Amino acid sequence: MRGKLVAGNWKSNGDLVANRRLLEQVRASAASMHGVEAAVCVPYPYLAQAQQILGDSSVVWGGQDVSHFGAGAYTGAVTSTMLTDFGCKYAIVGHSERRAVFGDSDALVAAKFDAARKAGLTPILCVGESLQERESGVTETVVGRQLDAIMAVSGVAALARAVVAYEPVWAIGTGKTATPAQAQAVHAFIRNRIAALDAAVAAGLQILYGGSVKAANAVELFSQADIDGGLIGGASLVADEFMAICRAAVPRA
Ligand code: PEP
């Protein structure tokens, strides 16, 4: 049985004072929550702070990207083992902002995914189509291509220790959420594509939805058959809202 996961993506937000308040609130609130894993993916400089505050709690943490290189002469790059050094469980790879703003190609995302998993991190692989791609009817082509790029490098078995986040680009930070039916259709497509290669890996894979998730729409999204939680941007910066989203993922009896 797949568990539920709700991961916050703080993006380039935060400072030591605000983070402490947010992390302490999330930590306290998560202590009484069962059946959902809560995670926060913080900017690199704040990993030590996350580790210090969340270290003995149920909340886990991760990076928002990772280098595909190992140690060496790669000025500015942060390696997978640096993330594990700071206790990270997760590393987001292929976020649409990395793809669009920093030019991360499918091949580069696949190399990052591979470096992360080899270091023992659980990659959270983001996939998703732009508005133009959706309107042109090529959502499945785009998402299929993004997934295949990973499997070509790491193999389908690597997805047994990974998370996929379906994040339609047009829904990220726009306030425009995919309908539960739209999201479910793409999640089912993702699971079926993987099932064609390995049914057991597909059945166990957590597939998160991301894109303007709020407490108000989370219950309906998370109750879809193939939606196993969320990747949360803006709303993860507000402790009460983030934890309400986490609670929306608690399995109903
Ligand atoms: C994200 O950054 O991955 C995201 C889904 O952002 P938001 O929730 O703000 O749309």
XYZ file of N, CA and C and ligand atoms in Angstrom, residues 9 11 95 97 167 171-173 210-213 231-234, ligand 1:
58
model
N 7.932 22.934 -1.135
C 9.042 23.477 -1.921
C 9.081 24.975 -1.633
N 11.112 27.129 -2.553
C 11.749 27.912 -3.618
C 12.803 28.843 -2.984
N 12.333 20.384 -11.564
C 11.240 21.330 -11.342
C 11.111 22.221 -12.579
N 10.683 25.247 -12.929
C 11.457 26.502 -12.875
C 12.925 26.236 -13.224
N 3.346 18.155 -12.211
C 3.116 19.573 -11.977
C 2.867 20.273 -13.310
N -0.185 25.537 -13.860
C -0.838 25.564 -12.543
C 0.126 25.986 -11.436
N 1.414 26.137 -11.765
C 2.396 26.427 -10.710
C 2.440 27.916 -10.413
N 2.091 28.266 -9.194
C 2.161 29.652 -8.739
C 1.154 30.567 -9.420
N 1.255 18.684 -8.042
C 1.680 20.026 -7.628
C 1.147 21.067 -8.585
N 0.780 22.202 -8.022
C 0.266 23.309 -8.835
C -0.889 23.960 -8.123
N -0.554 25.026 -7.349
C -1.562 25.818 -6.635
C -2.454 24.974 -5.720
N -1.836 23.982 -5.057
C -2.610 23.231 -4.057
C -2.789 24.101 -2.822
N 3.073 18.205 -3.987
C 4.279 19.039 -3.901
C 3.754 20.470 -3.855
N 4.078 21.166 -2.772
C 3.407 22.414 -2.447
C 4.398 23.561 -2.456
N 4.146 24.565 -3.284
C 5.032 25.720 -3.343
C 4.596 26.787 -2.352
N 3.933 27.822 -2.870
C 3.568 28.988 -2.057
C 2.936 28.646 -0.714
C 5.916 24.178 -6.884
O 6.716 25.081 -6.732
O 6.326 23.028 -7.078
C 4.486 24.476 -6.830
C 3.644 23.518 -7.042
O 4.163 25.784 -6.546
P 2.709 26.324 -6.119
O 2.143 25.374 -5.111
O 2.975 27.676 -5.553
O 1.881 26.357 -7.369
